CSV table of C-alpha atoms and ligand atoms in Angstrom, one decimal:
chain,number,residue,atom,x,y,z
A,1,UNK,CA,-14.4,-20.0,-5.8
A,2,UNK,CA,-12.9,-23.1,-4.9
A,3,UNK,CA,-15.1,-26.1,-2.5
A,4,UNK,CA,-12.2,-25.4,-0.1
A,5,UNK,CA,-12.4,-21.5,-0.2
A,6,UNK,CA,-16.4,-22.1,0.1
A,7,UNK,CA,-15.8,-24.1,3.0
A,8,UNK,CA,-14.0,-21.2,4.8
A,9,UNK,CA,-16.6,-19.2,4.6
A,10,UNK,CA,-19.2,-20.9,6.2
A,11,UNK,CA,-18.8,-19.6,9.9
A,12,UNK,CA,-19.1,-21.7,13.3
A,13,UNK,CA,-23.0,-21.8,14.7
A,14,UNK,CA,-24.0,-21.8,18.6
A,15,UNK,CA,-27.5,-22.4,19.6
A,16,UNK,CA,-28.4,-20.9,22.6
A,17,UNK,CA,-29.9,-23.2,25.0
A,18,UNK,CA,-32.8,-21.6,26.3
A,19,UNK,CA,-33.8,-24.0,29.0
A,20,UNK,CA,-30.4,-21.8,30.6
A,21,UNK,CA,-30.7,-18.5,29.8
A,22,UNK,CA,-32.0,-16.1,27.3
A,23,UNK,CA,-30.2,-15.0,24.2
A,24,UNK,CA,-30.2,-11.3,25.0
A,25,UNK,CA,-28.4,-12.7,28.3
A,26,UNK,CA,-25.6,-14.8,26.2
A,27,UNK,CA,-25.3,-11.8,23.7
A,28,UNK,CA,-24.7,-9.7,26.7
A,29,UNK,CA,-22.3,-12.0,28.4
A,30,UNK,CA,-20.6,-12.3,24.7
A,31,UNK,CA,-20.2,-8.6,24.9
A,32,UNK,CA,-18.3,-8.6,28.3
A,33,UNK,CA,-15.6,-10.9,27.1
A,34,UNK,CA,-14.8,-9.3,24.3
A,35,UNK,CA,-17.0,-10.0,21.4
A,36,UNK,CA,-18.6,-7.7,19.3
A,37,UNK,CA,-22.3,-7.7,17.9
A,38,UNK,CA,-20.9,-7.5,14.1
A,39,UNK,CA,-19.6,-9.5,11.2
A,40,UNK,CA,-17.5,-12.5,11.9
A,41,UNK,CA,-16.1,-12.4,8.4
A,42,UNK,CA,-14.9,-9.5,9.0
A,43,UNK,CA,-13.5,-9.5,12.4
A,44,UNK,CA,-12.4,-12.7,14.8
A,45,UNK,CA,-14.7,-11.9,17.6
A,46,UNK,CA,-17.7,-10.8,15.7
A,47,UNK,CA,-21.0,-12.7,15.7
A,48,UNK,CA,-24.6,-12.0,14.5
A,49,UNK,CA,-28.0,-13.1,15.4
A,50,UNK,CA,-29.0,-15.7,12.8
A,51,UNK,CA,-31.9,-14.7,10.4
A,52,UNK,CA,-33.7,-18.1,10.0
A,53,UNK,CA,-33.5,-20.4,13.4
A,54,UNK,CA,-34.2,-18.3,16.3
A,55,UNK,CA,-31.2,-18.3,19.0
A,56,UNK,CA,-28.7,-19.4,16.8
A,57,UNK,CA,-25.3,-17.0,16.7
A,58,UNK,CA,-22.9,-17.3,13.9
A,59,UNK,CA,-18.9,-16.5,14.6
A,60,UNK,CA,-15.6,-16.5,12.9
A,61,UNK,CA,-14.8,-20.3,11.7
A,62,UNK,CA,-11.9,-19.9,13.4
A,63,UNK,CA,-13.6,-19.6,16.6
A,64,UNK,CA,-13.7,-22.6,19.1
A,65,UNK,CA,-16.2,-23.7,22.1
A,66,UNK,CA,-14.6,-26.6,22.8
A,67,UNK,CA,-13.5,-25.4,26.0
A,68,UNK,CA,-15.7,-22.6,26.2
A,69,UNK,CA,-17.2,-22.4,29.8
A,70,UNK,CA,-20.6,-21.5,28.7
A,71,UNK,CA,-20.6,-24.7,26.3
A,72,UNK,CA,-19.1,-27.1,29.2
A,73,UNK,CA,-22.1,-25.2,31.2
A,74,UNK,CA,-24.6,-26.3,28.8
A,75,UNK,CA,-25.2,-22.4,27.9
A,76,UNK,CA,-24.3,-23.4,24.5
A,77,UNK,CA,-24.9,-25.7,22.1
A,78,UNK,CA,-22.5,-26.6,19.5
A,79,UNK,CA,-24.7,-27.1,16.6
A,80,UNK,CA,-24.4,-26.4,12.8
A,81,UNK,CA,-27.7,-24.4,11.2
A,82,UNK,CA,-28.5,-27.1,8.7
A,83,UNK,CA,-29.0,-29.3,12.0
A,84,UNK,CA,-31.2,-27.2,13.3
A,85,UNK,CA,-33.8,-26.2,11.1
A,86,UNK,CA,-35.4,-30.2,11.7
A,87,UNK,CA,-36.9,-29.0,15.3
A,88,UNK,CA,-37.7,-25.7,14.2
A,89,UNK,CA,-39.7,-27.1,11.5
A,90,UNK,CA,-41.4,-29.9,13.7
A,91,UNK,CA,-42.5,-27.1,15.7
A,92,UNK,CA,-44.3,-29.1,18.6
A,93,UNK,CA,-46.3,-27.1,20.9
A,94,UNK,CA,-44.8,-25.8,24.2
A,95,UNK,CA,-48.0,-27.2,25.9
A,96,UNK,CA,-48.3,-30.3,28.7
A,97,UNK,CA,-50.5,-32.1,26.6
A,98,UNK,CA,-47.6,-32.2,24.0
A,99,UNK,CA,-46.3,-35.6,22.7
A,100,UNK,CA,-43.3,-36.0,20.7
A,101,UNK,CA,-40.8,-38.8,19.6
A,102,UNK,CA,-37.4,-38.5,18.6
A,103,UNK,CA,-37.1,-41.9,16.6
A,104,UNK,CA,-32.9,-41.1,16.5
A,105,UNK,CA,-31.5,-39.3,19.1
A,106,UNK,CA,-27.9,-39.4,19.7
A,107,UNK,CA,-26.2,-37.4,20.5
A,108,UNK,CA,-29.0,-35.6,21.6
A,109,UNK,CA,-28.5,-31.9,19.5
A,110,UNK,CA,-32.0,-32.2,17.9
A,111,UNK,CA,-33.4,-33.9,21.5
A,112,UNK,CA,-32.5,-30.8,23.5
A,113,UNK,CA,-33.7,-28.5,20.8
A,114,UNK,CA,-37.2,-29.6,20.7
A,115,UNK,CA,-37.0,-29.8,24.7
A,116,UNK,CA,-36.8,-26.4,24.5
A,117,UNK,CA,-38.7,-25.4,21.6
A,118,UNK,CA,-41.7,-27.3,23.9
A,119,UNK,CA,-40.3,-25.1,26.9
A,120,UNK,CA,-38.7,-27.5,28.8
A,121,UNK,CA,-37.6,-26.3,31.9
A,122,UNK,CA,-40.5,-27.5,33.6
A,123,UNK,CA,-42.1,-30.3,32.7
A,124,UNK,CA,-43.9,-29.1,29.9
A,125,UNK,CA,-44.6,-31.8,27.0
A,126,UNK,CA,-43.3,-35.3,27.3
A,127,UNK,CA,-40.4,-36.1,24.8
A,128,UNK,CA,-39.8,-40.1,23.8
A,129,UNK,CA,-35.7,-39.6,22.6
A,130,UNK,CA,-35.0,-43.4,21.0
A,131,UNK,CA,-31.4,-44.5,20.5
A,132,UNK,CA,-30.3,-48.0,19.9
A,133,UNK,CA,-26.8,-48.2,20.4
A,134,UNK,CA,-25.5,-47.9,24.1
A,135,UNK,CA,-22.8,-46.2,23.5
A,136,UNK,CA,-24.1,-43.3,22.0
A,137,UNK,CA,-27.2,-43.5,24.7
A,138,UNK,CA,-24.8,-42.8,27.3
A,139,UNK,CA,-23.9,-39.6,25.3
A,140,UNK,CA,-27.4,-38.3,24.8
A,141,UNK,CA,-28.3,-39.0,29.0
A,142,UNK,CA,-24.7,-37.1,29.4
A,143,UNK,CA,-25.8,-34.4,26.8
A,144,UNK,CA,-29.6,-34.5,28.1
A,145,UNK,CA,-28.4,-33.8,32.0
A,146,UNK,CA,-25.6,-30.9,30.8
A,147,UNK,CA,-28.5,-29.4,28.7
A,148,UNK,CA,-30.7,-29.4,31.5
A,149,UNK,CA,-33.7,-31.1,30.0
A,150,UNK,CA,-36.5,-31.9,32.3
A,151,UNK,CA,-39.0,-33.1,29.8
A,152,UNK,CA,-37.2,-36.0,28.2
A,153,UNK,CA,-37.8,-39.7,28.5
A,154,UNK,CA,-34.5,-41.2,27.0
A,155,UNK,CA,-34.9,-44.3,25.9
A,156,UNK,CA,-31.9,-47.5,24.7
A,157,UNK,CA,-34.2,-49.2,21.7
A,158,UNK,CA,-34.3,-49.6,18.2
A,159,UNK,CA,-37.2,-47.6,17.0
A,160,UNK,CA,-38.6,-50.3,14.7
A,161,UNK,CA,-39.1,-52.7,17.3
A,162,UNK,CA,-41.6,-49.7,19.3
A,163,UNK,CA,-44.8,-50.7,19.3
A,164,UNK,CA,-47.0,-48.0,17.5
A,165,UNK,CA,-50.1,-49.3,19.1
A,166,UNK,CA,-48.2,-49.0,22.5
A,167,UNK,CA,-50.8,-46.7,24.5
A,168,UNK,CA,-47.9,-45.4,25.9
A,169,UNK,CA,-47.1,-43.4,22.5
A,170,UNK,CA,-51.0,-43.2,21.7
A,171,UNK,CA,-51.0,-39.2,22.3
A,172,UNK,CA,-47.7,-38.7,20.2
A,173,UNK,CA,-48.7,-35.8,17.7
A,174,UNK,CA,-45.1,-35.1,16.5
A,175,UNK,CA,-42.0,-37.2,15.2
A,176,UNK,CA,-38.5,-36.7,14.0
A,177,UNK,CA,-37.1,-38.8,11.7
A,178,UNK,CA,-33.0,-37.9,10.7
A,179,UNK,CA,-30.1,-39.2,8.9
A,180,UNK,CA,-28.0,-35.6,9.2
A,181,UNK,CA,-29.3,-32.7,7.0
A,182,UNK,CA,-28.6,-30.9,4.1
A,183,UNK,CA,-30.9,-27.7,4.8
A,184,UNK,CA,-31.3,-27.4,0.8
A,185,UNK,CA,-32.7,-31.3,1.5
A,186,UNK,CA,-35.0,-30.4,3.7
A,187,UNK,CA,-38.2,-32.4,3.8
A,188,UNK,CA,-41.6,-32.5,5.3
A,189,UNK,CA,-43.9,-34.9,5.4
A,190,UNK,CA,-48.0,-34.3,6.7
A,191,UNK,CA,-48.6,-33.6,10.3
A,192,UNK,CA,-46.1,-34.2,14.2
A,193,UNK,CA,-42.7,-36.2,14.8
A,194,UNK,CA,-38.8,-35.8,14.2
A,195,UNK,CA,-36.9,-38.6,12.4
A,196,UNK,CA,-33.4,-38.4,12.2
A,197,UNK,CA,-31.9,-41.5,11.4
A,198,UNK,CA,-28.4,-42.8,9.9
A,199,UNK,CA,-27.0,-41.4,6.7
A,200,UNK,CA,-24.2,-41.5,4.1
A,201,UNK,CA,-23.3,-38.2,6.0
A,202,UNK,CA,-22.3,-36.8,2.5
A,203,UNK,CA,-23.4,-33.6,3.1
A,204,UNK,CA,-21.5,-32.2,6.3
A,205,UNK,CA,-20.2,-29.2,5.4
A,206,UNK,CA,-16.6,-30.0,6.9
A,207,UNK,CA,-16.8,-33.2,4.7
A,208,UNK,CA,-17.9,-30.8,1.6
A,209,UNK,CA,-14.1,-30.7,0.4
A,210,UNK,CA,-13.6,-34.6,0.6
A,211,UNK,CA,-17.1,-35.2,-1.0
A,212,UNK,CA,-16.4,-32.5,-4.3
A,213,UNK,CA,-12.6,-34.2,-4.6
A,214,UNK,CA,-13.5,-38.2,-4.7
A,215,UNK,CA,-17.0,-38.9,-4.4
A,216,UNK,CA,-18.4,-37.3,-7.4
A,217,UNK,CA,-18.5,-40.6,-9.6
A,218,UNK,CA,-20.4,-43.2,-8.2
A,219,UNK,CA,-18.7,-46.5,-7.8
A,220,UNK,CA,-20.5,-49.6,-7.8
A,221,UNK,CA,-19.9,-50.4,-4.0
A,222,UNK,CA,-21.3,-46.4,-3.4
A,223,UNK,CA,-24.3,-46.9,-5.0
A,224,UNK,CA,-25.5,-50.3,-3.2
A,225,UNK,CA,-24.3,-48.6,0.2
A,226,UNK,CA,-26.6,-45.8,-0.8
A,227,UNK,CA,-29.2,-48.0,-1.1
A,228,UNK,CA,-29.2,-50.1,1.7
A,229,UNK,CA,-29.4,-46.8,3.8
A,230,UNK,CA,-32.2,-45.6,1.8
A,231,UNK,CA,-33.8,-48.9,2.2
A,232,UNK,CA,-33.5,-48.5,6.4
A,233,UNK,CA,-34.5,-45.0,5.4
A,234,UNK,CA,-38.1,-45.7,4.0
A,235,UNK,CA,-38.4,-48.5,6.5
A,236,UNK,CA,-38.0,-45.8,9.8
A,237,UNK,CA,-40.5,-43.3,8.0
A,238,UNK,CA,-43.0,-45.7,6.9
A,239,UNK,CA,-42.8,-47.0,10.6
A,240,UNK,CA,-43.4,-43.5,12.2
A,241,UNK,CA,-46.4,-43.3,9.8
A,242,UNK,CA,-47.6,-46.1,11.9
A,243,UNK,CA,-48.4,-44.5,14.8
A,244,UNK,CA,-51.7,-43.6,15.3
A,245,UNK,CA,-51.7,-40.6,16.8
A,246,UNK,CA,-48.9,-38.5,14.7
A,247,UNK,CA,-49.8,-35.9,12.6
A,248,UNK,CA,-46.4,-34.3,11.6
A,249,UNK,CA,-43.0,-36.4,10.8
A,250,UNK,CA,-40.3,-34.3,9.8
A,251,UNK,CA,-37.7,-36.3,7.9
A,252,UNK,CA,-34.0,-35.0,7.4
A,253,UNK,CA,-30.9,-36.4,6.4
A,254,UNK,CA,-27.0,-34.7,6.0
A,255,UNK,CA,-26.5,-36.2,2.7
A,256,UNK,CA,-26.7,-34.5,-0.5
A,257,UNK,CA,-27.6,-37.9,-2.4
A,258,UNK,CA,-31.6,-37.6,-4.0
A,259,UNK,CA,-31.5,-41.5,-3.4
A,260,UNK,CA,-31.6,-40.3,0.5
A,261,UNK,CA,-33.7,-37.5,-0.2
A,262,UNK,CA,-36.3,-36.8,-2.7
A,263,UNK,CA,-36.5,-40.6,-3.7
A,264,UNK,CA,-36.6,-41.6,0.2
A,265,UNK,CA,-39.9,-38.9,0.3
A,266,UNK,CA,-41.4,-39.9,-2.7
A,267,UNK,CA,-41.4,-43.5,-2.0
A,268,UNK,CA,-43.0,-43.0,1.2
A,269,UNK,CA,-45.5,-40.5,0.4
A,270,UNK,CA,-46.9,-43.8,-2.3
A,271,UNK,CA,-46.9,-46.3,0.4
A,272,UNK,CA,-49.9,-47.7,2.2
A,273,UNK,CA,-48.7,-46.4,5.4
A,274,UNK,CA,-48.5,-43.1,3.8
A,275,UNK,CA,-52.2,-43.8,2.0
A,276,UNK,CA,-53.3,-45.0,5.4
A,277,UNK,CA,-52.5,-41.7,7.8
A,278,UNK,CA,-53.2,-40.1,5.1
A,279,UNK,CA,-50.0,-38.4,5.1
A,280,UNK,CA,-49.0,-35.3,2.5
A,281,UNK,CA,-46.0,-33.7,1.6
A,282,UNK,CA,-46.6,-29.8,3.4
A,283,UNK,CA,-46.4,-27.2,0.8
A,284,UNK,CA,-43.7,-24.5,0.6
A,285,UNK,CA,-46.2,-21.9,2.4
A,286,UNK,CA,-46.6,-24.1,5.5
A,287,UNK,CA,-42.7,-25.0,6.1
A,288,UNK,CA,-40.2,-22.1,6.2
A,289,UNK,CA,-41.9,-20.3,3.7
A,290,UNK,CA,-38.8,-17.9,3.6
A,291,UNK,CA,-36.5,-20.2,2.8
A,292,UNK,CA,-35.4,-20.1,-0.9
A,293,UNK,CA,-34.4,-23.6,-2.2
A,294,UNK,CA,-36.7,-26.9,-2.1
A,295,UNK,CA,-34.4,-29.6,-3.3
A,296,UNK,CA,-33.1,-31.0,-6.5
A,297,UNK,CA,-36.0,-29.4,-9.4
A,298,UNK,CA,-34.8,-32.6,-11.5
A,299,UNK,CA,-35.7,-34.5,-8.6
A,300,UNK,CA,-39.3,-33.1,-7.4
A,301,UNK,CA,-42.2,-34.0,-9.5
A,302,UNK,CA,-43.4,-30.3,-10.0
A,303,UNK,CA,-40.1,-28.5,-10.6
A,304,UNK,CA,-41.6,-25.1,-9.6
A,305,UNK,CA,-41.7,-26.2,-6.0
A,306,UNK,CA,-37.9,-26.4,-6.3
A,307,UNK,CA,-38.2,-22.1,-6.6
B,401,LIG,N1,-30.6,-36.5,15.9
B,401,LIG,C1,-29.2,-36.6,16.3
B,401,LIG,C2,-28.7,-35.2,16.7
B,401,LIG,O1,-29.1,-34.2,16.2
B,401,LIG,O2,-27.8,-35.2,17.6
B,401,LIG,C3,-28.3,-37.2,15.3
B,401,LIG,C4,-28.8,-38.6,14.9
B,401,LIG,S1,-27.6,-39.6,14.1
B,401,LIG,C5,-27.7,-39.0,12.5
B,401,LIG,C6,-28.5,-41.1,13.9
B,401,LIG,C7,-28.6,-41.9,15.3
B,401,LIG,O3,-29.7,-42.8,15.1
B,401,LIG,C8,-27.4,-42.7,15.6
B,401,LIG,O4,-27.0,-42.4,16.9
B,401,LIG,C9,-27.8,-44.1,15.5
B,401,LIG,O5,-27.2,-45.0,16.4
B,401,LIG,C10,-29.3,-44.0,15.7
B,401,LIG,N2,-30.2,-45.0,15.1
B,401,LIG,C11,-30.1,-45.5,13.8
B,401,LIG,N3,-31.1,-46.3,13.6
B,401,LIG,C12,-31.8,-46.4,14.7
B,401,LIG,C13,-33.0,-47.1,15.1
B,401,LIG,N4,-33.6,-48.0,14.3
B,401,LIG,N5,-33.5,-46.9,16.3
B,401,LIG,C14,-33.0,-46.0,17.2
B,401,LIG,N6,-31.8,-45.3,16.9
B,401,LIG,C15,-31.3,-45.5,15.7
C-alpha cells in the first residue's frame, strides 16, 4: 500500500491515566456514550484494549479528544503507543524508596506515565522531571497538575548542568533519556532512568508521509544536522551514566535515522562512562521480550538480535 494509505491505518491511542481511574472504569464510561468494545477499523466508535502497553485504548483515526471531557479532565492521556513503551520499559518500582529522573520532560507524557507506573497518587517514589526551556516547563507543571501527579518534582534546568554527585540524586536507580521514539528503535541500555531528549523527529508517524516523499536522500545540510543531534545525543546518555546510583537508563528517540539510534547506543555502550557503571545493552529476554523487531539487523553488531 501506499505511505499515505499506511498512515490511515494506524488508529488514534489514549492512555488511561490511572492516578484517575481504572481502565475497566473508562471502558465502562466509553460504553455509556456510545462506544463499542470492538474494532475501530471497522466501525467509528470502536476501540480495543491494547496488547503490548497496559491501559492504552486504540480508536478510529478519525476519532478526536481534543475536546473530549475526560481528556480536558486528565482521564485521558493523548499519547501515541511508540511514546509509551519508554516508561513501560523503564519499569521503576511503585515503591517509596523509588528514585527516578526524567532528564527531558516536556511536555510531560512520559513524566505522568512513570508517575503512575510508580503509583502516584500518593506519594509513592520521588520523580526528578528536568526541562530547560521555560516555555515548555510551564506546559509540563500545567500537564503535571491536570494529570494529577503527586510524586513529581518538576524541575526548569538543563540536565547537563545537574550535578550527578548532587546527594540530592544519590538514590536515583532509574533514568529516561528521549529524543521521540520509533518503537522499532527502541533501545535499552543496563540498569534505572528515562532519557528522552531532542530529535530529528523523523519518525512521527503523522510525519511518515512527508518523511517517505522528500527526506529519503540525504542532503548535505541533513546529514550535519543529524549529527549535531546525535552528538547532544551521546553527550545526555553518557551524562546519565554519570550518576552514581542509576542502574537502568532507557534511551528513545522518534527518529528513524541509525545515526540517532543504533550508532547513538553503540557509541555510548564503548565509552568510559559506559566502561565505568559498567553499563550493558539488556538482552531481548529482559526488555519486552514479546515484541518482534530490534532495530536495523544492518545496524546491530549481531544481526540475530534484530529477529
Ligand atoms: N519526554 C517528553 C514527553 O514524552 O512528553 C518529550 C520530550 S521532547 C522530545 C524533548 C524535550 O527535552 C524538549 O522539551 C526539550 O526542551 C528538552 N530538552 C532538550 N535538551 C535538554 C536538556 N539538556 N535538559 C533538559 N531538557 C532538555
Amino acid at each position: 500500500s501506499s505511505p499515505r494509505n499506511s498512515t490511515a491505518r494506524i488508529p488514534r491511542h489514549v492512555r488511561v491515566n490511572t492516578l484517575a481511574w481504572s481502565t475497566e472504569e473508562a471502558v465502562k464510561s466509553l460504553i455509556s456514550r456510545g462506544f463499542t468494545a470492538s474494532d475501530p477499523f471497522e466501525s467509528p466508535k470502536g476501540f480495543l484494549i491494547d496488547e503490548h502497553i497496559p491501559n492504552l485504548l486504540s480508536f478510529s483515526p478519525q476519532t478526536t479528544f481534543h475536546e473530549d471531557p475526560f481528556y480536558k479532565a486528565g482521564k485521558f492521556i493523548l499519547q501515541d503507543k511508540a511514546s509509551c513503551f519508554p516508561a513501560v520499559v523503564l519499569a521503576p518500582p511503585a515503591r517509596d524508596d523509588s528514585f527516578v529522573i526524567d532528564a527531558t520532560s516536556a511536555p510531560g507524557n512520559k513524566t505522568s506515565h512513570l508517575s503512575a507506573l510508580m503509583g502516584g497518587k500518593g506519594k509513592v517514589g520521588y520523580l526528578f522531571a528536568f526541562e530547560r526551556d521555560k516555555k515548555r516547563f510551564i506546559t509540563l507543571t500545567a500537564m503535571l497538575s491536570r494529570a494529577g501527579c503527586k510524586n513529581v518534582e518538576p524541575v526548569n534546568v538543563d540536565f547537563l548542568t545537574v550535578d550527578p554527585l548532587d546527594p540530592k540524586y544519590s538514590r536515583v536507580t532509574h533514568m529516561l533519556v528521549i529524543h521521540h521514539i520509533p518503537a522499532r528503535k527502541l533501545k535499552f541500555i543496563g540498569a534505572f532512568s528515562l532519557l528522552d531528549p531532542s530529535c530529528s523527529g523523523s519518525g512521527i508517524v503523522n510525519r511518515l508521509d512527508y518523511l517517505l516523499e522528500t527526506e529519503i536522500e540525504d542532503d548535505g545540510d541533513q546529514e550535519d544536522r543529524l549529527k549535531r543531534l546525535a552528538a547532544f545525543q551521546i553527550l545526555m546518555i553518557k551524562h546519565a551514566m554519570r550518576f552514581p546510583g542509576v542502574q537502568k537508563i532507557v534511551y528513545s528517540t522518534c527518529s528513524v535515522h541509525a545515526i540517532e539510534n543504533e550508532h547513538v547506543v553503540r557509541e555510548t555502550l564503548n565509552s568510559d562512562e559506559a566502561r565505568a557503571a559498567p553499563f550493558s545493552l539488556a538482552s531481548p529476554k529482559e526488555v519486552l521480550p514479546q515484541w518482534p523487531r530490534r532495530g536495523l539487523p544492518d545496524e546491530l553488531e549481531d544481526p540475530s538480535e534484530a529477529l
